[in-house]
Tab-separated table of C-alpha atoms and ligand atoms in Angstrom:
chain	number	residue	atom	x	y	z
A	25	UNK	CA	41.077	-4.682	0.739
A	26	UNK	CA	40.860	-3.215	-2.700
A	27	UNK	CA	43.386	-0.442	-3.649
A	28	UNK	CA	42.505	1.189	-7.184
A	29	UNK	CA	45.406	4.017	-6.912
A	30	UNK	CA	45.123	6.652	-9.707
A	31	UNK	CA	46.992	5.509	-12.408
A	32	UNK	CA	48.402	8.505	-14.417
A	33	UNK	CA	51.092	6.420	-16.848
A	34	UNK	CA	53.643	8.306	-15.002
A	35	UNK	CA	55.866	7.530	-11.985
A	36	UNK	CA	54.682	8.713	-8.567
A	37	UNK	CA	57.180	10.335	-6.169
A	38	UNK	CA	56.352	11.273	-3.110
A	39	UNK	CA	58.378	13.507	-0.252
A	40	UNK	CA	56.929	12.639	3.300
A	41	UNK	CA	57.923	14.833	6.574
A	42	UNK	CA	56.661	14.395	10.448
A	43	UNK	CA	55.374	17.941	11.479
A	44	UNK	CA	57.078	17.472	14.365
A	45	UNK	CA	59.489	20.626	13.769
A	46	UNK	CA	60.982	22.825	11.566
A	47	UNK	CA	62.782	21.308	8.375
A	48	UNK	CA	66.226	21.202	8.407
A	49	UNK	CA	68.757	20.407	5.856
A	50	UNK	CA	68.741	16.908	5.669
A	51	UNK	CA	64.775	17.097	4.841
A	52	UNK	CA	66.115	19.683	2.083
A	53	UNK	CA	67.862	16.697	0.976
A	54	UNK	CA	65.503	14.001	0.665
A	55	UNK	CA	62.871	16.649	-0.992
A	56	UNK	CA	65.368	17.741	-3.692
A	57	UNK	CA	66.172	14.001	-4.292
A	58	UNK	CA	62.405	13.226	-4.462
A	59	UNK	CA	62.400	16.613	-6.875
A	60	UNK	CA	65.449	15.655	-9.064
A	61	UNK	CA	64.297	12.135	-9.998
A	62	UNK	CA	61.101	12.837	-10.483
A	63	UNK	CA	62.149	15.310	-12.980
A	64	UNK	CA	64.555	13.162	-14.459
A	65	UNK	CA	62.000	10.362	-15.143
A	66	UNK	CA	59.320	12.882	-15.782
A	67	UNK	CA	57.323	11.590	-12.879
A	68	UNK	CA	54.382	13.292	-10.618
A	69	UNK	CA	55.949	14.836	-6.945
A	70	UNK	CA	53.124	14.365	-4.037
A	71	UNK	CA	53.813	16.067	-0.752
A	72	UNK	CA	52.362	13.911	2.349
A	73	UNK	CA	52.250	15.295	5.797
A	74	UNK	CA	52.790	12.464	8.124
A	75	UNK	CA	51.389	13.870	11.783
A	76	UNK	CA	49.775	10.093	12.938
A	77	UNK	CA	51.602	11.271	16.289
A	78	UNK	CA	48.849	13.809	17.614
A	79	UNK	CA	50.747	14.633	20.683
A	80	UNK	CA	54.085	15.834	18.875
A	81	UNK	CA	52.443	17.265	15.411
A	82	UNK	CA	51.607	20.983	15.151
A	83	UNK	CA	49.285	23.225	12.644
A	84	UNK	CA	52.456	25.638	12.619
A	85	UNK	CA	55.310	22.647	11.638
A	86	UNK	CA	52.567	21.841	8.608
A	87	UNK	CA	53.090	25.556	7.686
A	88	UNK	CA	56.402	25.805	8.425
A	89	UNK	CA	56.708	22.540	5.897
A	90	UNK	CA	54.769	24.183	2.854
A	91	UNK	CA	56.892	27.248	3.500
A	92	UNK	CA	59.814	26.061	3.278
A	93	UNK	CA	59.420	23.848	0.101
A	94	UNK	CA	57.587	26.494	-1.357
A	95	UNK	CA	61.057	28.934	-0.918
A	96	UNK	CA	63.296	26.306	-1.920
A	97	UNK	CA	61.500	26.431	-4.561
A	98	UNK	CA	60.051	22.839	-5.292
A	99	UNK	CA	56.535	22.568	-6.821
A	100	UNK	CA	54.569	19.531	-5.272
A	101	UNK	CA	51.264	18.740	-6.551
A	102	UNK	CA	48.702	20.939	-4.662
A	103	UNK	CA	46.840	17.905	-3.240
A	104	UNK	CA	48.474	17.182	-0.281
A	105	UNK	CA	47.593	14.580	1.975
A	106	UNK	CA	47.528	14.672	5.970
A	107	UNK	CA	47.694	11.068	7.354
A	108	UNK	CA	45.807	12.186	10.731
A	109	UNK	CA	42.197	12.472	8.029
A	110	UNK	CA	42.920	8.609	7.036
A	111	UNK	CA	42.824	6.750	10.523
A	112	UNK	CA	40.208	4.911	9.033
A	113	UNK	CA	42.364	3.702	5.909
A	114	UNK	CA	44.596	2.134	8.321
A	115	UNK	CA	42.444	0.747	10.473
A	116	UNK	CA	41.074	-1.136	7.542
A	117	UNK	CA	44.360	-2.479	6.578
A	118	UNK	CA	44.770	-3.066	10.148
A	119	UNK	CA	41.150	-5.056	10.245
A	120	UNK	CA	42.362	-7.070	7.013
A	121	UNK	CA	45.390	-8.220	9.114
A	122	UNK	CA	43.791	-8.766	12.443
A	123	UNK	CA	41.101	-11.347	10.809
A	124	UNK	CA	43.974	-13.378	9.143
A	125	UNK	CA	45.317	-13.982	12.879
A	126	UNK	CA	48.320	-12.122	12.206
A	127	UNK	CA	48.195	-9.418	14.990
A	128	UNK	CA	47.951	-9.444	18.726
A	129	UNK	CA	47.141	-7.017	21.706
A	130	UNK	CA	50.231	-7.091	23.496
A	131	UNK	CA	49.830	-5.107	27.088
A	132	UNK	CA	54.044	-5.189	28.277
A	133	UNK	CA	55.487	-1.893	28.861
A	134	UNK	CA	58.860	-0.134	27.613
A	135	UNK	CA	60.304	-0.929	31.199
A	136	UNK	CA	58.849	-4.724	31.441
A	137	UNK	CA	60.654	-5.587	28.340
A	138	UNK	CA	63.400	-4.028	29.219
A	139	UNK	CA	63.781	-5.811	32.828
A	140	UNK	CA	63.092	-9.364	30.782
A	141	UNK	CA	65.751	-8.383	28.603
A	142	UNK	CA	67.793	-7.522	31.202
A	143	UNK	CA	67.018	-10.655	33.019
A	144	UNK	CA	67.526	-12.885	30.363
A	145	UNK	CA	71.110	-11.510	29.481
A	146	UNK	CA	72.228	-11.798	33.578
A	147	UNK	CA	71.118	-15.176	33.505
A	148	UNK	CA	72.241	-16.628	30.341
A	149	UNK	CA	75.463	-14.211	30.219
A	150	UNK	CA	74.268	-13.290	26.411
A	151	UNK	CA	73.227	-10.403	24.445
A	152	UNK	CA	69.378	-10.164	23.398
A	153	UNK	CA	69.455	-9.997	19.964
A	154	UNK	CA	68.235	-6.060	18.772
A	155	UNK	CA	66.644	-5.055	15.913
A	156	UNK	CA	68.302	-2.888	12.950
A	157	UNK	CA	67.949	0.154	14.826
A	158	UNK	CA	68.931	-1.053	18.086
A	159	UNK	CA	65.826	-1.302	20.653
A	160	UNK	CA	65.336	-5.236	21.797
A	161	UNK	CA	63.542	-7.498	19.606
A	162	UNK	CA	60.005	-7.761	21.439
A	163	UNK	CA	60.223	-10.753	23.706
A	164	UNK	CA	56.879	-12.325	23.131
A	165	UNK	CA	55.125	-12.290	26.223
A	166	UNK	CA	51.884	-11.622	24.673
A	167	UNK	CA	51.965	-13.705	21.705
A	168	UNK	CA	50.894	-16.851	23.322
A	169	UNK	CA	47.934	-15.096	25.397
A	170	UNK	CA	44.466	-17.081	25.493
A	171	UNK	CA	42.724	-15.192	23.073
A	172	UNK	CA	40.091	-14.967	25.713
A	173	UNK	CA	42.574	-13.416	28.434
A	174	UNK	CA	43.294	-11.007	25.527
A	175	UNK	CA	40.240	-9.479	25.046
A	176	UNK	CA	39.373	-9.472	28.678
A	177	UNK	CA	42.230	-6.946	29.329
A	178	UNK	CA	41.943	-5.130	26.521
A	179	UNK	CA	38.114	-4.368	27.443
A	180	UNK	CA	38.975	-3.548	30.871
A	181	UNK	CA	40.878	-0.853	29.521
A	182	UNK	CA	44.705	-2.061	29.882
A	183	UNK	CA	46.626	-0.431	27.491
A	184	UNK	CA	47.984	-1.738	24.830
A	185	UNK	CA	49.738	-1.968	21.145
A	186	UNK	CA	48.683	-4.297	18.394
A	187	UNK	CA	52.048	-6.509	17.243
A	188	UNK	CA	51.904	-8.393	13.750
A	189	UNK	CA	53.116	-11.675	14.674
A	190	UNK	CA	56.003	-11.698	12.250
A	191	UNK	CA	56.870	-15.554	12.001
A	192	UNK	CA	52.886	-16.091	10.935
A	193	UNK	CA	53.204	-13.112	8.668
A	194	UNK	CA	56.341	-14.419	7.132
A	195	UNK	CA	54.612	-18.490	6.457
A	196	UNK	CA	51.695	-16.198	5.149
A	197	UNK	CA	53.341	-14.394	3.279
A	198	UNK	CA	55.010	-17.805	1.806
A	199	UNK	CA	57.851	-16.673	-0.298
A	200	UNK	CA	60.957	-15.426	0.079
A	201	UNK	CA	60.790	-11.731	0.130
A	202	UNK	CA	62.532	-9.159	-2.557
A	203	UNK	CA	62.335	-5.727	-3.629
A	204	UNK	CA	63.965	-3.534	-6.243
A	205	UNK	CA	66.182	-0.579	-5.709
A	206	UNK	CA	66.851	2.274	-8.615
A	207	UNK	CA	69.738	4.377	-8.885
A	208	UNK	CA	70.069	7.814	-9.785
A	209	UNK	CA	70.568	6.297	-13.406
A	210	UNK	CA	67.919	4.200	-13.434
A	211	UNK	CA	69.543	0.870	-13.014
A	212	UNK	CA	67.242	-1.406	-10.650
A	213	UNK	CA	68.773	-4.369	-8.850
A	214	UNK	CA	67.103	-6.625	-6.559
A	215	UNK	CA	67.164	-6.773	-2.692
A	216	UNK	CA	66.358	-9.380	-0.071
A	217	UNK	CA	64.044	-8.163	2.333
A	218	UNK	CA	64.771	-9.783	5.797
A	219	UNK	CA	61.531	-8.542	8.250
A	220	UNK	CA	62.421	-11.339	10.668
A	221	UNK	CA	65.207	-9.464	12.155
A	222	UNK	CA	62.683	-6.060	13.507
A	223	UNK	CA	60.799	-9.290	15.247
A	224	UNK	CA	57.133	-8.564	16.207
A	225	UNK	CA	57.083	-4.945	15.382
A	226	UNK	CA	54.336	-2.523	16.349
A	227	UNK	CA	51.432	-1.740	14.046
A	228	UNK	CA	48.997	0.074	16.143
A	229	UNK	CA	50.365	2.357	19.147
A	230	UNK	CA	48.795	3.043	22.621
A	231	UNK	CA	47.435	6.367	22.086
A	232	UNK	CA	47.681	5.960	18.092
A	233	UNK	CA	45.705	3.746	16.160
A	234	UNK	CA	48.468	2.980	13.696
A	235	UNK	CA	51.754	3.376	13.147
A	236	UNK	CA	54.752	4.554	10.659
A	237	UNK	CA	54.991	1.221	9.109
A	238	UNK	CA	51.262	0.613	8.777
A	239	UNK	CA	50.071	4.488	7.707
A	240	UNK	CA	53.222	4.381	5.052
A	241	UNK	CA	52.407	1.276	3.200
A	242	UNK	CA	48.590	2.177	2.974
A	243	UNK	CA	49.145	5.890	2.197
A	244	UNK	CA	52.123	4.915	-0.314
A	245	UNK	CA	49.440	2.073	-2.648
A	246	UNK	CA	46.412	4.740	-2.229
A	247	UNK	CA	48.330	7.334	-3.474
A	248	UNK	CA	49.835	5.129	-6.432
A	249	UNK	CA	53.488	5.603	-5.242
A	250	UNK	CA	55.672	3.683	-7.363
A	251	UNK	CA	59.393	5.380	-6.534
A	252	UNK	CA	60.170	6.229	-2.770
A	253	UNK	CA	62.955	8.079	-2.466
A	254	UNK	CA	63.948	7.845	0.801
A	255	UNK	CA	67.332	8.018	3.531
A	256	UNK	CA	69.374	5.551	3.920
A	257	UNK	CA	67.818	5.314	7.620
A	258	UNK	CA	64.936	4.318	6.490
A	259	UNK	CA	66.714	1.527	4.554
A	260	UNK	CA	66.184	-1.656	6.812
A	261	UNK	CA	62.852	-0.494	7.493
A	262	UNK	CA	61.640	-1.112	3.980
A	263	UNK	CA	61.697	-4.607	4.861
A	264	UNK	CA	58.610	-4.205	7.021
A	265	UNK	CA	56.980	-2.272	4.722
A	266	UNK	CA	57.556	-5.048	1.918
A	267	UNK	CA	56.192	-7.824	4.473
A	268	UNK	CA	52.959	-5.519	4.769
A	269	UNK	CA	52.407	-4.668	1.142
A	270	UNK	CA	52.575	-8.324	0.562
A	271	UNK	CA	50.236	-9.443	3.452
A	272	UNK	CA	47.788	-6.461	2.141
A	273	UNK	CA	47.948	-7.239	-1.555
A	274	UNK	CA	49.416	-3.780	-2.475
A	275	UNK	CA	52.264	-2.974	-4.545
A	276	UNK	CA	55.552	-2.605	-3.998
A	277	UNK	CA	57.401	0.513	-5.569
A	278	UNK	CA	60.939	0.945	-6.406
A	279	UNK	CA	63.333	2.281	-3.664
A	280	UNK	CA	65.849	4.334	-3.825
A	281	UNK	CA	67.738	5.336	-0.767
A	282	UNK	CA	69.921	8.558	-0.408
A	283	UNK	CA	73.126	10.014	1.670
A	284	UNK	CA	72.168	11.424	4.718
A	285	UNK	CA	73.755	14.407	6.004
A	286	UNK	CA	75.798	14.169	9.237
A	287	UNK	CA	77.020	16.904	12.207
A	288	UNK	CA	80.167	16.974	13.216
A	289	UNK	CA	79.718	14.411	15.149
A	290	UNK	CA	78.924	11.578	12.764
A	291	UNK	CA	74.996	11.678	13.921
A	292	UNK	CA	71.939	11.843	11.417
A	293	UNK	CA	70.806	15.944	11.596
A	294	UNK	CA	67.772	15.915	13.683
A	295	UNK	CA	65.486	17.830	14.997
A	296	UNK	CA	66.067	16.583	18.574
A	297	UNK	CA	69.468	18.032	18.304
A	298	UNK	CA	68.944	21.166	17.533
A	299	UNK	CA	69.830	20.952	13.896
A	300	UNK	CA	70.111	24.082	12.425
A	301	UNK	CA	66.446	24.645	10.745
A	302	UNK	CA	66.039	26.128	6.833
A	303	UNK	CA	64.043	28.832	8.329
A	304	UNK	CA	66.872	30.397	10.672
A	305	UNK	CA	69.102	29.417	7.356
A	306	UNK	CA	66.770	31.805	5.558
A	307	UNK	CA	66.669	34.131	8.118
A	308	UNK	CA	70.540	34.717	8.073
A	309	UNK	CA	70.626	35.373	4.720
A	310	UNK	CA	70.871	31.931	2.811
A	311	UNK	CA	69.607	31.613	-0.166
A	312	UNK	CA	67.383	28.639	-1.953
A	313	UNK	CA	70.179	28.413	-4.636
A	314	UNK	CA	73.003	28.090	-1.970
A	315	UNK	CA	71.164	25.252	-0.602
A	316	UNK	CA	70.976	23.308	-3.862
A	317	UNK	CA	74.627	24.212	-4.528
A	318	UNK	CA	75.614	22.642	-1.042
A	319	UNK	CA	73.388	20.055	-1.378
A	320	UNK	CA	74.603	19.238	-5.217
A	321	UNK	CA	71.307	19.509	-6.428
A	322	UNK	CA	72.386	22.688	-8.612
A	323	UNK	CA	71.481	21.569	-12.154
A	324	UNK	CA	68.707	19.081	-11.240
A	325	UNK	CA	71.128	15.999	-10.707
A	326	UNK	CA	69.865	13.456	-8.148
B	11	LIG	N1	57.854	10.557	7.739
B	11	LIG	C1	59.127	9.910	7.708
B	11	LIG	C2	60.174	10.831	8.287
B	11	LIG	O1	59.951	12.040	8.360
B	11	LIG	C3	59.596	9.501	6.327
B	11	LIG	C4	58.640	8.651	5.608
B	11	LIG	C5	59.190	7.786	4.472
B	11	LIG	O2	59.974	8.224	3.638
B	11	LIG	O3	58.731	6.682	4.409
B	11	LIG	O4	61.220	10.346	8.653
């Protein structure tokens, strides 16, 4: 597929939130970051809502989102672009990927893998290998289904994802795989990207046609990305992306990867746990400038 991304001269920064809650401060974070580098390498600052997930993305979280960059103050550019109008993009990329034979339906459940994990481990007395962040590398039931069997489910209806078969993406892809990561001072170095250990990972969901991986690498070359700016959770996951951008013939921008905050537990803030939003921080009397004094962000320094 052909990308022609708008090609201003200047980098291309981007800040991407799930409406799937309020912001909190670790999003303060990565959008001050996003804000401080651009700014130090006089680059463009997108804002991209990422609500692919219907089911957990509201119209008041998108508010909530522009409201609360717009009080701490950061000026993204006023085209902002909602992943949920671009299924189409992505099922492009998706088609592009799907004629090289590098993805297949695969109909296996949470709890199926699970029990064959579970299985295999009782009878072998090993651990199943997991992926960076944890969950089972997919066993690969599916993968060797008669292409005919295949599309008999899936036209009968049985749900299912769409898996890129990574060890045909990887010969496809035929080179060792690299990326570059920037520092705050500009100094790049390069990376190994290793997508083999996240296995046969998911690019098209059961009630979504895509997924994080897929709708980020397309959305990141169509808007003419070229410095992510990103947490360090996201960190392993860049080696998908790269494997994509390769397999599509798009770009691959620079990384950089910041801190992430913690509770007092050690954990990642998160919405699921009740992290303490920048709203109700507003609402109790916080100011912007406290935020980017906590956050070390005071005089623009990423
Ligand atoms: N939407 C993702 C999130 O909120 C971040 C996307 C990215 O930086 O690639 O975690």
């Amino acid at each position: 597929m052909a990308f022609i991304p708008p090609d201003s001269g200047k980098p291309v920064f981007r800040f991407a939130p799930s409406p799937n809650g309020r912001l909190h401060l670790g999003h303060a974070l990565s959008a001050l970051a996003n804000e401080a580098l651009a700014q130090k390498m006089g680059g463009r600052l997108l804002l991209r809502i990422e609500d692919i997930d219907l089911t957990r993305s509201r119209p008041e979280f998108v508010a909530g989102i522009v409201e609360d960059l717009d009080w701490l103050g950061i000026a993204f550019e006023p085209d902002v672009r909602r992943q949920s109008q671009h299924f189409d993009d992505y099922a492009a990329a998706l088609g592009a990927l799907q004629e090289r034979g590098l993805v297949y339906p695969c109909f296996c459940s949470r709890q199926e893998i699970r029990a064959e994990v579970a299985a295999y481990e009782v009878e072998t007395g090993r651990p199943w290998p997991l992926d960076p962040d944890g969950a089972p590398l997919y066993p690969g039931r599916c993968r060797g289904l008669e292409p005919r069997e295949a599309i008999r489910r899936s036209t009968a209806g049985e749900p299912h994802v769409l898996r890129l078969d990574m060890a045909k993406a990887l010969i496809a892809s035929g080179k060792a795989l690299s990326y570059a990561v920037f520092d705050a001072d500009g100094a790049i170095r390069t990376v190994e990207a290793r997508p083999e250990r996240w296995g046969d990972v998911v690019l098209a969901r059961k009630d979504v046609p895509t997924s994080y991986h897929l709708a980020v690498v397309v959305d990141d070359a169509l808007q003419g990305v070229t410095h992510v700016v990103r947490g360090r959770d996201l960190e392993a996951a860049t080696d998908i992306h790269v494997v994509l951008q390769h397999l599509l013939g798009l770009p691959t921008p620079l990384y950089h990867f910041h801190r992430l905050l913690l509770d007092e537990d050690g954990r990642k803030l998160a919405k699921s746990r009740q992290s303490e939003s920048l709203a109700e921080l507003r609402d109790s009397g916080v100011r912007p400038v406290d935020i980017r004094r906590q956050l070390a962000f005071a005089s623009g320094a990423g």
